[in-house]
Amino acid sequence: MKTESNTEAGAARPTDRRTRRREQLRDHVYRVAVELIIERGFDNATMDEIADRADVARATVFNHFERKTAFLDEWAVRRRQRALQRVHANQLGDRGARGALESSMIELARINTTSRAEAVALMTAAVHTTNVLGHPVLADDFAIFLARAQDEGQLDKSIDPKLVGLLLATGYFAVLTEWIEGARAPFDLRERLLGMLDVILDGAASTCTCRTAAGDRRPNGRATRT
């Protein structure tokens, strides 16, 4: 039994090491790709150049990232995850939807501001080569905060969390796109994102109040007019 146990444990450890090494290699390739995109632009940075600078085979790059736009997808995922980690690490969800959303916007602004060259290069590429507004995952993240607030009675049940989440994600990308234009940042990204957040959240609440005061609703949710 002892020998069998040791054999099993010994077999498990290399698997863990292989997994870690694979993740480390993927991260290395990703970081090299981002460096090249910043230096040369997305269109000019080729998969061959990424492989050369990362000192790996071309096939290795494609094993981790099947197409060049996958680097843009990874970039978006990592930024989104960093913002969510801040919310969860500080238990800001306990402050309700607004507190969690404010923290998310502040962290996204901080990340982009401290790495503006990276944001300019990769966001510009994403706008021109991908559909950043095609059901953005960020909208789902925001909707989760809003749905939780509804369950806790902090948000009116008539408000659609998915719709508001989509508006917030769209607003974020619109503000970020405006912010990356030009050699210098045209405005304070943090303040603009928080302002956008207030407009959408306060607008959603006031719309609900106005519709309730206007009278009965139609089956599609719109208030009837006389």
Short mmCIF file of C-alpha atoms in Angstrom, two decimals, residues 6 13 22 49 58 81-82 105 137 167:
data_model
loop_
_atom_site.label_atom_id
_atom_site.label_comp_id
_atom_site.label_asym_id
_atom_site.label_seq_id
_atom_site.Cartn_x
_atom_site.Cartn_y
_atom_site.Cartn_z
CA ASN A 6 4.02 6.81 -3.31
CA ARG A 13 3.26 15.81 -8.99
CA ARG A 22 2.13 25.17 -19.50
CA GLU A 49 7.77 37.49 -34.61
CA ARG A 58 5.60 28.90 -34.09
CA GLN A 81 -10.67 39.65 -13.69
CA ARG A 82 -8.39 42.14 -11.96
CA MET A 105 -14.98 51.28 -12.59
CA VAL A 137 -18.78 39.43 -20.76
CA LEU A 167 -25.63 49.74 -20.89
#
